[in-house]
mmCIF file of C-alpha atoms in Angstrom:
data_model
loop_
_atom_site.group_PDB
_atom_site.id
_atom_site.type_symbol
_atom_site.label_atom_id
_atom_site.label_comp_id
_atom_site.label_asym_id
_atom_site.label_seq_id
_atom_site.Cartn_x
_atom_site.Cartn_y
_atom_site.Cartn_z
ATOM 1 C CA MET A 146 55.379 -33.609 0.681
ATOM 2 C CA SER A 147 55.244 -31.830 4.006
ATOM 3 C CA ILE A 148 53.553 -28.438 4.332
ATOM 4 C CA ASN A 149 55.463 -25.436 5.701
ATOM 5 C CA LEU A 150 53.180 -24.274 8.534
ATOM 6 C CA ASN A 151 55.112 -21.070 9.233
ATOM 7 C CA HIS A 152 53.016 -19.037 6.777
ATOM 8 C CA ILE A 153 49.731 -20.340 8.194
ATOM 9 C CA ILE A 154 50.790 -19.663 11.763
ATOM 10 C CA ASP A 155 51.939 -16.154 10.924
ATOM 11 C CA GLN A 156 48.630 -15.375 9.219
ATOM 12 C CA VAL A 157 46.548 -16.566 12.219
ATOM 13 C CA VAL A 158 48.811 -14.587 14.600
ATOM 14 C CA LYS A 159 48.248 -11.432 12.521
ATOM 15 C CA GLU A 160 44.504 -11.797 12.002
ATOM 16 C CA LYS A 161 43.537 -13.036 15.465
ATOM 17 C CA GLY A 162 46.309 -11.456 17.607
ATOM 18 C CA ILE A 163 47.126 -14.772 19.288
ATOM 19 C CA ASP A 164 50.573 -15.516 20.703
ATOM 20 C CA ARG A 165 52.640 -17.586 18.277
ATOM 21 C CA ALA A 166 53.858 -19.794 21.034
ATOM 22 C CA VAL A 167 50.248 -20.766 21.850
ATOM 23 C CA LEU A 168 49.600 -21.863 18.253
ATOM 24 C CA VAL A 169 52.864 -23.857 18.030
ATOM 25 C CA GLN A 170 52.024 -25.559 21.309
ATOM 26 C CA ALA A 171 48.569 -26.413 19.928
ATOM 27 C CA LEU A 172 50.072 -27.984 16.786
ATOM 28 C CA GLU A 173 52.569 -30.084 18.771
ATOM 29 C CA ALA A 174 49.774 -31.247 21.017
ATOM 30 C CA ALA A 175 47.622 -32.225 18.015
ATOM 31 C CA VAL A 176 50.372 -34.244 16.375
ATOM 32 C CA LEU A 177 51.327 -35.931 19.611
ATOM 33 C CA THR A 178 47.646 -36.848 20.299
ATOM 34 C CA ALA A 179 47.279 -38.387 16.811
ATOM 35 C CA ALA A 180 50.498 -40.389 17.213
ATOM 36 C CA ASN A 181 49.551 -41.724 20.680
ATOM 37 C CA LYS A 182 46.162 -42.720 19.220
ATOM 38 C CA LYS A 183 47.847 -44.661 16.384
ATOM 39 C CA TYR A 184 50.335 -46.434 18.717
ATOM 40 C CA ARG A 185 47.836 -46.853 21.511
ATOM 41 C CA ASN A 186 50.089 -45.091 23.997
ATOM 42 C CA THR A 187 52.676 -47.906 23.858
ATOM 43 C CA ARG A 188 55.551 -45.591 23.027
ATOM 44 C CA GLU A 189 57.188 -42.686 24.625
ATOM 45 C CA LEU A 190 56.743 -39.818 22.089
ATOM 46 C CA GLU A 191 57.434 -36.115 21.885
ATOM 47 C CA ALA A 192 56.483 -33.596 19.204
ATOM 48 C CA HIS A 193 58.583 -30.524 18.448
ATOM 49 C CA PHE A 194 57.952 -27.758 15.879
ATOM 50 C CA ASN A 195 60.928 -27.036 13.629
ATOM 51 C CA ASP A 196 60.924 -23.297 12.905
ATOM 52 C CA THR A 197 63.336 -23.767 9.980
ATOM 53 C CA THR A 198 61.363 -26.309 7.971
ATOM 54 C CA GLY A 199 57.943 -25.330 9.344
ATOM 55 C CA GLU A 200 57.089 -28.937 10.268
ATOM 56 C CA VAL A 201 56.160 -30.754 13.400
ATOM 57 C CA GLU A 202 58.757 -33.473 14.098
ATOM 58 C CA LEU A 203 57.931 -36.543 16.123
ATOM 59 C CA TYR A 204 60.550 -38.240 18.280
ATOM 60 C CA GLU A 205 60.373 -41.682 19.848
ATOM 61 C CA PHE A 206 62.375 -42.129 23.088
ATOM 62 C CA VAL A 207 63.772 -45.495 23.979
ATOM 63 C CA THR A 208 66.069 -46.803 26.693
ATOM 64 C CA VAL A 209 69.342 -48.463 25.742
ATOM 65 C CA VAL A 210 69.595 -51.990 27.269
ATOM 66 C CA ASP A 211 71.680 -55.170 26.928
ATOM 67 C CA GLU A 212 68.702 -57.359 26.361
ATOM 68 C CA VAL A 213 65.467 -56.039 24.823
ATOM 69 C CA GLN A 214 62.283 -57.160 26.612
ATOM 70 C CA ASN A 215 59.919 -54.324 25.396
ATOM 71 C CA SER A 216 60.585 -53.474 21.808
ATOM 72 C CA TYR A 217 58.375 -50.403 22.028
ATOM 73 C CA GLN A 218 60.333 -48.718 24.800
ATOM 74 C CA GLU A 219 63.815 -50.401 24.657
ATOM 75 C CA ILE A 220 66.601 -50.766 22.158
ATOM 76 C CA GLY A 221 69.676 -53.004 22.084
ATOM 77 C CA LEU A 222 73.087 -51.520 22.585
ATOM 78 C CA ASP A 223 74.358 -52.521 19.122
ATOM 79 C CA GLU A 224 71.353 -51.091 17.330
ATOM 80 C CA ALA A 225 71.528 -47.888 19.405
ATOM 81 C CA ARG A 226 75.168 -47.388 18.422
ATOM 82 C CA GLU A 227 74.124 -47.399 14.780
ATOM 83 C CA SER A 228 72.377 -44.153 15.500
ATOM 84 C CA ASP A 229 74.728 -42.877 18.177
ATOM 85 C CA PRO A 230 78.190 -44.407 18.391
ATOM 86 C CA GLU A 231 78.588 -43.084 21.967
ATOM 87 C CA ALA A 232 75.398 -44.629 23.296
ATOM 88 C CA GLN A 233 75.715 -46.496 26.649
ATOM 89 C CA VAL A 234 73.405 -48.843 28.427
ATOM 90 C CA GLY A 235 70.820 -46.794 30.393
ATOM 91 C CA ASP A 236 70.839 -43.856 28.092
ATOM 92 C CA SER A 237 67.527 -42.400 26.748
ATOM 93 C CA LEU A 238 67.788 -42.162 22.987
ATOM 94 C CA GLY A 239 65.448 -39.901 20.927
ATOM 95 C CA MET A 240 64.921 -41.077 17.413
ATOM 96 C CA LEU A 241 63.131 -39.066 14.733
ATOM 97 C CA LEU A 242 60.259 -40.929 13.198
ATOM 98 C CA ASP A 243 60.200 -40.607 9.468
ATOM 99 C CA ASP A 244 56.463 -41.197 9.221
ATOM 100 C CA ALA A 245 55.585 -38.097 11.261
ATOM 101 C CA GLY A 246 54.093 -36.644 8.104
ATOM 102 C CA ASN A 247 51.586 -39.568 8.026
ATOM 103 C CA PHE A 248 49.924 -38.064 11.102
ATOM 104 C CA SER A 249 49.179 -34.759 9.365
ATOM 105 C CA ARG A 250 45.771 -35.832 8.051
ATOM 106 C CA ILE A 251 44.826 -37.279 11.439
ATOM 107 C CA ALA A 252 46.360 -34.353 13.308
ATOM 108 C CA ALA A 253 44.784 -31.798 11.044
ATOM 109 C CA GLN A 254 41.279 -32.100 12.468
ATOM 110 C CA THR A 255 42.611 -32.230 16.054
ATOM 111 C CA ALA A 256 44.837 -29.217 15.419
ATOM 112 C CA LYS A 257 41.945 -27.351 13.874
ATOM 113 C CA GLN A 258 39.760 -27.822 16.873
ATOM 114 C CA VAL A 259 42.608 -26.892 19.286
ATOM 115 C CA ILE A 260 43.430 -23.728 17.276
ATOM 116 C CA ILE A 261 39.785 -22.722 17.027
ATOM 117 C CA GLN A 262 39.547 -23.123 20.877
ATOM 118 C CA LYS A 263 42.731 -21.081 21.357
ATOM 119 C CA VAL A 264 41.420 -18.365 19.071
ATOM 120 C CA ARG A 265 38.111 -18.223 20.960
ATOM 121 C CA GLU A 266 39.877 -18.026 24.322
ATOM 122 C CA ALA A 267 42.202 -15.274 23.075
ATOM 123 C CA GLU A 268 39.237 -13.232 21.680
ATOM 124 C CA ARG A 269 37.304 -13.673 24.896
ATOM 125 C CA GLU A 270 40.267 -12.549 26.963
ATOM 126 C CA GLY A 271 40.771 -9.579 24.687
ATOM 127 C CA ILE A 272 37.158 -8.492 24.888
ATOM 128 C CA TYR A 273 37.109 -8.808 28.676
ATOM 129 C CA ASN A 274 40.324 -6.828 29.078
ATOM 130 C CA GLU A 275 38.921 -4.124 26.718
ATOM 131 C CA PHE A 276 35.564 -3.650 28.488
ATOM 132 C CA LYS A 277 36.485 -4.265 32.113
ATOM 133 C CA ASP A 278 38.166 -0.835 32.186
ATOM 134 C CA ARG A 279 35.126 0.767 30.592
ATOM 135 C CA VAL A 280 32.743 0.137 33.503
ATOM 136 C CA GLY A 281 31.080 3.453 34.282
ATOM 137 C CA GLN A 282 31.455 4.822 30.744
ATOM 138 C CA LEU A 283 29.043 5.225 27.887
ATOM 139 C CA VAL A 284 29.057 3.004 24.817
ATOM 140 C CA ASN A 285 27.208 3.230 21.530
ATOM 141 C CA GLY A 286 25.811 0.109 19.871
ATOM 142 C CA ILE A 287 23.212 -1.277 17.362
ATOM 143 C CA VAL A 288 20.236 -3.291 18.399
ATOM 144 C CA ARG A 289 20.461 -6.809 17.041
ATOM 145 C CA ARG A 290 17.536 -8.741 18.638
ATOM 146 C CA TYR A 291 15.367 -9.334 21.681
ATOM 147 C CA GLU A 292 15.819 -12.469 23.732
ATOM 148 C CA LYS A 293 13.124 -13.020 26.369
ATOM 149 C CA GLY A 294 12.767 -9.264 26.892
ATOM 150 C CA ASP A 295 16.445 -8.646 27.035
ATOM 151 C CA LEU A 296 18.091 -6.505 24.320
ATOM 152 C CA ILE A 297 21.216 -7.782 22.507
ATOM 153 C CA VAL A 298 23.359 -4.791 21.473
ATOM 154 C CA ASP A 299 26.262 -5.056 18.929
ATOM 155 C CA LEU A 300 29.231 -3.011 20.195
ATOM 156 C CA GLY A 301 31.500 -3.970 17.354
ATOM 157 C CA ARG A 302 33.929 -6.472 18.808
ATOM 158 C CA ALA A 303 31.391 -7.854 21.236
ATOM 159 C CA GLU A 304 27.687 -8.267 21.871
ATOM 160 C CA ALA A 305 26.368 -6.679 25.072
ATOM 161 C CA LEU A 306 23.229 -7.402 27.108
ATOM 162 C CA LEU A 307 20.694 -4.705 28.069
ATOM 163 C CA PRO A 308 18.465 -6.647 30.512
ATOM 164 C CA ARG A 309 14.801 -5.775 30.680
ATOM 165 C CA TRP A 310 15.167 -4.451 34.249
ATOM 166 C CA GLU A 311 17.811 -2.019 33.035
ATOM 167 C CA GLN A 312 15.539 -0.713 30.279
ATOM 168 C CA VAL A 313 13.291 2.329 30.591
ATOM 169 C CA PRO A 314 9.643 1.170 30.344
ATOM 170 C CA ARG A 315 8.629 3.893 27.818
ATOM 171 C CA GLU A 316 11.614 3.185 25.480
ATOM 172 C CA ASN A 317 11.138 0.713 22.609
ATOM 173 C CA TYR A 318 13.704 -0.281 20.121
ATOM 174 C CA ARG A 319 13.675 -2.103 16.757
ATOM 175 C CA GLN A 320 16.448 -4.089 14.995
ATOM 176 C CA GLY A 321 19.055 -1.770 13.559
ATOM 177 C CA ASP A 322 18.287 1.153 16.021
ATOM 178 C CA ARG A 323 21.291 2.874 17.531
ATOM 179 C CA VAL A 324 21.357 2.952 21.306
ATOM 180 C CA ARG A 325 23.652 4.655 23.847
ATOM 181 C CA ALA A 326 23.925 2.989 27.226
ATOM 182 C CA TYR A 327 25.988 2.891 30.453
ATOM 183 C CA VAL A 328 28.369 -0.038 31.070
ATOM 184 C CA ALA A 329 27.186 -1.259 34.447
ATOM 185 C CA GLU A 330 29.158 -4.483 34.786
ATOM 186 C CA VAL A 331 31.592 -6.747 32.892
ATOM 187 C CA ARG A 332 31.910 -10.331 34.083
ATOM 188 C CA MET A 333 33.534 -13.477 32.801
ATOM 189 C CA ALA A 334 30.881 -16.175 32.248
ATOM 190 C CA THR A 335 31.251 -19.783 31.079
ATOM 191 C CA LYS A 336 30.429 -18.754 27.486
ATOM 192 C CA GLY A 337 32.829 -15.803 27.583
ATOM 193 C CA PRO A 338 32.799 -12.233 28.794
ATOM 194 C CA GLN A 339 29.393 -10.674 29.360
ATOM 195 C CA VAL A 340 28.957 -6.887 29.132
ATOM 196 C CA ILE A 341 25.865 -5.676 31.027
ATOM 197 C CA LEU A 342 24.417 -2.275 29.908
ATOM 198 C CA SER A 343 21.953 -0.012 31.599
ATOM 199 C CA ARG A 344 19.617 2.812 30.617
ATOM 200 C CA THR A 345 18.235 3.282 34.110
ATOM 201 C CA HIS A 346 21.571 3.802 36.036
ATOM 202 C CA PRO A 347 22.058 7.293 37.582
ATOM 203 C CA GLY A 348 25.535 7.182 36.070
ATOM 204 C CA LEU A 349 23.985 7.410 32.533
ATOM 205 C CA LEU A 350 22.709 10.906 33.432
ATOM 206 C CA ALA A 351 26.051 11.969 34.930
ATOM 207 C CA GLU A 352 28.009 10.708 31.968
ATOM 208 C CA LEU A 353 25.682 12.451 29.451
ATOM 209 C CA PHE A 354 26.161 15.753 31.212
ATOM 210 C CA ARG A 355 29.969 15.090 31.257
ATOM 211 C CA LEU A 356 29.837 14.809 27.457
ATOM 212 C CA GLU A 357 27.666 17.808 27.023
ATOM 213 C CA VAL A 358 29.210 20.193 29.555
ATOM 214 C CA PRO A 359 32.951 21.005 29.026
ATOM 215 C CA GLU A 360 33.172 22.555 32.535
ATOM 216 C CA ILE A 361 32.259 19.095 34.006
ATOM 217 C CA ALA A 362 34.779 17.268 31.833
ATOM 218 C CA GLU A 363 37.500 19.799 32.914
ATOM 219 C CA GLY A 364 36.582 19.454 36.595
ATOM 220 C CA ILE A 365 35.582 23.091 37.028
ATOM 221 C CA VAL A 366 31.960 21.957 37.784
ATOM 222 C CA GLU A 367 31.492 18.701 39.755
ATOM 223 C CA ILE A 368 28.474 16.403 39.914
ATOM 224 C CA MET A 369 27.881 15.670 43.582
ATOM 225 C CA ALA A 370 24.646 13.673 43.578
ATOM 226 C CA VAL A 371 22.233 12.098 41.063
ATOM 227 C CA ALA A 372 18.785 10.652 41.594
ATOM 228 C CA ARG A 373 16.533 9.232 38.918
ATOM 229 C CA GLU A 374 13.169 7.715 38.312
ATOM 230 C CA PRO A 375 13.982 6.535 34.783
ATOM 231 C CA GLY A 376 11.756 7.832 32.025
ATOM 232 C CA SER A 377 9.997 10.308 34.328
ATOM 233 C CA ARG A 378 12.136 12.729 36.293
ATOM 234 C CA ALA A 379 15.659 13.155 37.600
ATOM 235 C CA LYS A 380 17.573 15.512 39.865
ATOM 236 C CA LEU A 381 21.218 16.576 39.574
ATOM 237 C CA ALA A 382 23.245 18.380 42.211
ATOM 238 C CA VAL A 383 26.269 20.298 41.016
ATOM 239 C CA VAL A 384 28.883 22.517 42.597
ATOM 240 C CA SER A 385 31.445 24.903 41.018
ATOM 241 C CA HIS A 386 35.110 25.028 42.000
ATOM 242 C CA ASP A 387 35.456 28.455 40.230
ATOM 243 C CA SER A 388 33.584 31.446 41.809
ATOM 244 C CA ASP A 389 33.200 32.873 38.223
ATOM 245 C CA VAL A 390 31.331 29.854 36.890
ATOM 246 C CA ASP A 391 27.627 29.233 37.673
ATOM 247 C CA PRO A 392 27.288 25.465 37.903
ATOM 248 C CA ILE A 393 23.558 25.474 36.981
ATOM 249 C CA GLY A 394 24.066 27.837 34.092
ATOM 250 C CA ALA A 395 26.918 25.734 32.760
ATOM 251 C CA CYS A 396 24.722 22.634 32.728
ATOM 252 C CA VAL A 397 21.764 24.378 31.271
ATOM 253 C CA GLY A 398 23.733 26.005 28.455
ATOM 254 C CA MET A 399 22.811 28.743 26.067
ATOM 255 C CA ARG A 400 19.036 28.846 25.784
ATOM 256 C CA GLY A 401 18.999 25.395 27.478
ATOM 257 C CA SER A 402 20.798 23.665 24.641
ATOM 258 C CA ARG A 403 22.940 21.457 26.861
ATOM 259 C CA VAL A 404 20.280 20.185 29.117
ATOM 260 C CA GLN A 405 17.945 19.758 26.232
ATOM 261 C CA ASN A 406 20.405 17.441 24.423
ATOM 262 C CA VAL A 407 20.429 15.241 27.586
ATOM 263 C CA VAL A 408 16.643 15.318 27.817
ATOM 264 C CA SER A 409 16.402 14.263 24.164
ATOM 265 C CA GLU A 410 18.771 11.351 24.766
ATOM 266 C CA LEU A 411 16.643 10.217 27.748
ATOM 267 C CA ARG A 412 13.447 10.460 25.597
ATOM 268 C CA GLY A 413 11.948 13.404 27.456
ATOM 269 C CA GLU A 414 12.926 12.694 31.021
ATOM 270 C CA LYS A 415 12.515 15.886 33.099
ATOM 271 C CA ILE A 416 15.652 17.077 34.867
ATOM 272 C CA ASP A 417 16.051 19.348 37.819
ATOM 273 C CA ILE A 418 19.515 20.848 38.344
ATOM 274 C CA ILE A 419 20.289 22.234 41.811
ATOM 275 C CA ASN A 420 23.168 23.699 43.717
ATOM 276 C CA TRP A 421 24.943 21.338 46.107
ATOM 277 C CA THR A 422 25.867 22.512 49.608
ATOM 278 C CA PRO A 423 27.400 20.632 52.578
ATOM 279 C CA ASP A 424 24.634 22.051 54.830
ATOM 280 C CA ILE A 425 22.142 19.173 54.826
ATOM 281 C CA ALA A 426 19.174 21.404 55.653
ATOM 282 C CA ARG A 427 19.905 23.839 52.837
ATOM 283 C CA PHE A 428 20.631 20.949 50.440
ATOM 284 C CA ALA A 429 17.283 19.320 51.322
ATOM 285 C CA CYS A 430 15.481 22.568 50.677
ATOM 286 C CA SER A 431 17.132 22.865 47.236
ATOM 287 C CA ALA A 432 16.373 19.162 46.529
ATOM 288 C CA LEU A 433 12.652 19.742 47.162
ATOM 289 C CA ALA A 434 12.485 22.510 44.531
ATOM 290 C CA PRO A 435 10.330 23.954 43.185
ATOM 291 C CA ALA A 436 8.496 23.697 46.493
ATOM 292 C CA GLU A 437 9.177 26.379 49.128
ATOM 293 C CA VAL A 438 10.224 25.356 52.627
ATOM 294 C CA THR A 439 9.336 27.089 55.884
ATOM 295 C CA ARG A 440 11.394 25.229 58.506
ATOM 296 C CA VAL A 441 13.714 22.258 58.658
ATOM 297 C CA TYR A 442 14.344 20.086 61.781
ATOM 298 C CA VAL A 443 17.475 17.930 61.609
ATOM 299 C CA ASP A 444 17.870 14.672 63.526
ATOM 300 C CA ASN A 445 21.586 13.772 63.115
ATOM 301 C CA GLU A 446 21.398 10.560 65.004
ATOM 302 C CA GLU A 447 18.671 9.098 62.893
ATOM 303 C CA GLN A 448 19.771 11.007 59.756
ATOM 304 C CA ALA A 449 16.192 12.211 59.380
ATOM 305 C CA LEU A 450 14.762 15.574 58.316
ATOM 306 C CA GLU A 451 11.359 16.982 59.254
ATOM 307 C CA ILE A 452 10.487 19.699 56.793
ATOM 308 C CA ILE A 453 7.613 22.174 57.283
ATOM 309 C CA VAL A 454 6.099 23.722 54.132
ATOM 310 C CA PRO A 455 3.215 26.122 53.549
ATOM 311 C CA ASP A 456 -0.201 24.378 53.161
ATOM 312 C CA ASP A 457 -0.384 25.377 49.488
ATOM 313 C CA GLN A 458 3.063 23.921 48.841
ATOM 314 C CA LEU A 459 2.507 20.492 50.399
ATOM 315 C CA SER A 460 1.339 18.665 47.227
ATOM 316 C CA LEU A 461 4.172 20.310 45.206
ATOM 317 C CA ALA A 462 6.744 19.240 47.752
ATOM 318 C CA ILE A 463 5.522 15.678 47.856
ATOM 319 C CA GLY A 464 5.108 15.459 44.126
ATOM 320 C CA LYS A 465 3.049 13.159 41.969
ATOM 321 C CA LYS A 466 2.748 9.865 43.803
ATOM 322 C CA GLY A 467 5.493 11.088 46.203
ATOM 323 C CA GLN A 468 8.036 11.362 43.401
ATOM 324 C CA ASN A 469 9.635 14.718 44.388
ATOM 325 C CA VAL A 470 10.255 13.732 48.049
ATOM 326 C CA ARG A 471 11.540 10.277 47.012
ATOM 327 C CA LEU A 472 14.117 11.836 44.622
ATOM 328 C CA ALA A 473 15.125 14.379 47.411
ATOM 329 C CA ALA A 474 15.589 11.515 49.813
ATOM 330 C CA LYS A 475 17.847 9.714 47.271
ATOM 331 C CA MET A 476 19.828 12.888 46.630
ATOM 332 C CA THR A 477 20.475 13.587 50.293
ATOM 333 C CA GLY A 478 20.660 10.019 51.511
ATOM 334 C CA TRP A 479 18.493 11.117 54.569
ATOM 335 C CA LYS A 480 14.966 10.096 55.531
ATOM 336 C CA ILE A 481 12.618 13.070 54.797
ATOM 337 C CA ASP A 482 9.219 13.707 56.441
ATOM 338 C CA ILE A 483 7.228 16.573 54.989
ATOM 339 C CA MET A 484 4.439 18.290 56.967
ATOM 340 C CA SER A 485 2.271 21.290 56.304
ATOM 341 C CA GLU A 486 2.284 24.329 58.618
ATOM 342 C CA SER A 487 -1.301 23.658 59.825
ATOM 343 C CA ARG A 488 -0.516 20.001 60.664
ATOM 344 C CA ALA A 489 2.639 21.003 62.486
ATOM 345 C CA ALA A 490 0.671 23.573 64.525
ATOM 346 C CA GLU A 491 -1.888 20.888 65.422
ATOM 347 C CA ILE A 492 0.881 18.517 66.634
ATOM 348 C CA GLU A 493 2.429 21.312 68.737
ATOM 349 C CA MET A 494 -0.983 22.009 70.401
ATOM 350 C CA GLU A 495 -1.437 18.282 71.116
ATOM 351 C CA GLU A 496 2.060 18.140 72.680
ATOM 352 C CA GLN A 497 1.337 21.263 74.777
ATOM 353 C CA ALA A 498 -1.928 19.738 76.006
ATOM 354 C CA GLY A 499 -0.129 16.508 76.871
ATOM 355 C CA THR A 500 2.506 18.327 78.893
ATOM 356 C CA ALA A 501 0.128 20.642 80.742
ATOM 357 C CA GLY A 502 -0.827 20.044 84.428
ATOM 358 C CA GLY A 503 1.513 18.512 87.008
ATOM 359 C CA GLU A 504 4.513 18.607 84.723
ATOM 360 C CA GLY A 505 4.635 22.451 84.796
ATOM 361 C CA SER A 506 6.938 22.318 87.870
ATOM 362 C CA ALA A 507 9.579 20.319 86.064
ATOM 363 C CA GLY A 508 11.654 23.436 85.444
ATOM 364 C CA SER A 509 12.554 23.947 89.159
ATOM 365 C CA ASP A 510 13.817 20.397 89.601
ATOM 366 C CA GLN A 511 15.608 20.031 86.262
ATOM 367 C CA ALA A 512 16.877 23.534 85.495
ATOM 368 C CA GLY A 513 20.468 22.338 85.847
ATOM 369 C CA SER A 514 20.053 19.604 83.181
ATOM 370 C CA THR A 515 20.135 19.741 79.381
ATOM 371 C CA SER A 516 17.129 18.668 77.437
ATOM 372 C CA ALA A 517 19.058 15.629 76.041
ATOM 373 C CA ASP A 518 19.153 14.209 79.626
ATOM 374 C CA LEU A 519 15.353 14.323 79.899
ATOM 375 C CA SER A 520 12.495 12.467 78.217
ATOM 376 C CA ALA A 521 10.747 14.273 75.333
ATOM 377 C CA LYS A 522 7.780 15.182 77.522
ATOM 378 C CA GLU A 523 9.934 16.533 80.336
ATOM 379 C CA ALA A 524 12.145 18.488 77.950
ATOM 380 C CA ILE A 525 9.111 20.080 76.221
ATOM 381 C CA ALA A 526 7.538 21.034 79.600
ATOM 382 C CA LEU A 527 10.849 22.601 80.727
ATOM 383 C CA ILE A 528 11.171 24.552 77.450
ATOM 384 C CA ARG A 529 7.687 26.011 77.952
ATOM 385 C CA GLU A 530 8.785 27.468 81.390
ATOM 386 C CA ILE A 531 12.037 29.068 80.210
ATOM 387 C CA GLY A 532 11.847 32.876 79.881
ATOM 388 C CA ASP A 533 15.238 33.650 78.474
ATOM 389 C CA ALA A 534 16.532 32.860 74.987
ATOM 390 C CA ALA A 535 20.088 32.307 76.185
ATOM 391 C CA GLU A 536 19.008 29.843 78.844
ATOM 392 C CA LEU A 537 16.908 28.106 76.140
ATOM 393 C CA GLN A 538 19.975 27.766 73.878
ATOM 394 C CA GLN A 539 22.011 26.303 76.818
ATOM 395 C CA LEU A 540 19.255 23.843 77.525
ATOM 396 C CA LEU A 541 19.316 22.464 73.977
ATOM 397 C CA ALA A 542 22.992 21.421 74.046
ATOM 398 C CA GLY A 543 23.329 17.997 72.408
ATOM 399 C CA GLU A 544 19.580 17.873 71.523
ATOM 400 C CA GLY A 545 18.641 16.116 68.242
ATOM 401 C CA ARG A 546 14.996 15.085 68.795
ATOM 402 C CA VAL A 547 12.730 16.631 66.205
ATOM 403 C CA THR A 548 9.712 17.110 68.559
ATOM 404 C CA VAL A 549 11.857 18.842 71.178
ATOM 405 C CA LEU A 550 13.542 21.120 68.602
ATOM 406 C CA ARG A 551 10.158 22.035 67.227
ATOM 407 C CA ALA A 552 8.897 23.004 70.669
ATOM 408 C CA ALA A 553 12.072 24.990 71.239
ATOM 409 C CA GLU A 554 11.608 26.855 67.919
ATOM 410 C CA ALA A 555 8.042 27.720 68.872
ATOM 411 C CA ARG A 556 9.178 28.962 72.336
ATOM 412 C CA ARG A 557 11.904 31.014 70.762
ATOM 413 C CA THR A 558 9.338 32.682 68.526
ATOM 414 C CA GLU A 559 7.141 33.447 71.544
ATOM 415 C CA LEU A 560 10.080 34.982 73.448
ATOM 416 C CA GLY A 561 11.002 37.186 70.463
ATOM 417 C CA ALA A 562 7.368 38.376 70.155
ATOM 418 C CA ALA A 563 7.277 39.232 73.920
ATOM 419 C CA VAL A 564 10.469 41.309 73.591
ATOM 420 C CA GLU A 565 9.046 43.238 70.646
ATOM 421 C CA GLY A 566 5.808 43.935 72.517
#
């Protein structure tokens, strides 16, 4: 007695979410494979699923001929007309094989393997489609195990990988611990979709603040830049699109509650929140907080900043093992060179000594040029000879070299002191 497969197919479709047509095709292929194996591929066969009876029917196709030479693929005209009175020579006649049910046992194992494979493929595709749109978001999972230093995290429908290089060195997890991580990448590998998580990505900090601060989620406050040294310190630059909302205050929260929640999630990582501004010099000064800045020289061509700080602020500006200035450089995207006031004064004196002597007459020959047309030595010598602030400003048109701008700043100060005297 044949089994009605409709119920089984419907159950698999409901539980696994696989297209019914895919399962029907798998069953037809399994029965056809079993039949071809039995007949050693000597017959032209086709398998079709009958939705009414719920059975896979097997058809043998033969060609109607006058004289049969191959009994497996040909049939005589008289015999063919017993099945189809209108059969003619050359017609292809499909005949239902009564023993199709005999293939069920052979086909069962093949069909099982095919269906299992189809189920796996459908599940992999579903997982990939679900997580590919979640790149850049936070997910919560449960630690399952370690594999060669990598952490396997159960996300429910899928297992994700938290590689050892995406883990914060100070953080340790045990089996069963809950972990919140940033979806850094989703890729389709040979064994299925692979979800890569991160606890070190700057986006983790931004997304945590997005969850904690409603003003960020609503777009009133915007995160403009993030820099992290995971497990140690981070800097966050924010700007408000509403003049009545203080971006730093919104991120800190009442009595520091909001920022403290983020710090707790990051296991004590210190966070500096600063105001963002399009002025690169002011932004760099804010990024170096809590250190105070005396002067900033901007080199737009090289995207470099030379920052002068008081002598007692130098170590604070640089930070422990250069951490503060590294984070500031990541925030701004510019190269930053920090110098104390005493060291800057020494360099200025060395430059003055190097330009003294015969170069003092450069002003008479090159007064019509801008400093950008001259070498650094010539420009500095010319600046030293200028006695008018307006003329000095005209000379600096197009100038971007830090050493020249520093000399000009010093000369401008001297001219201002002379006027006051």
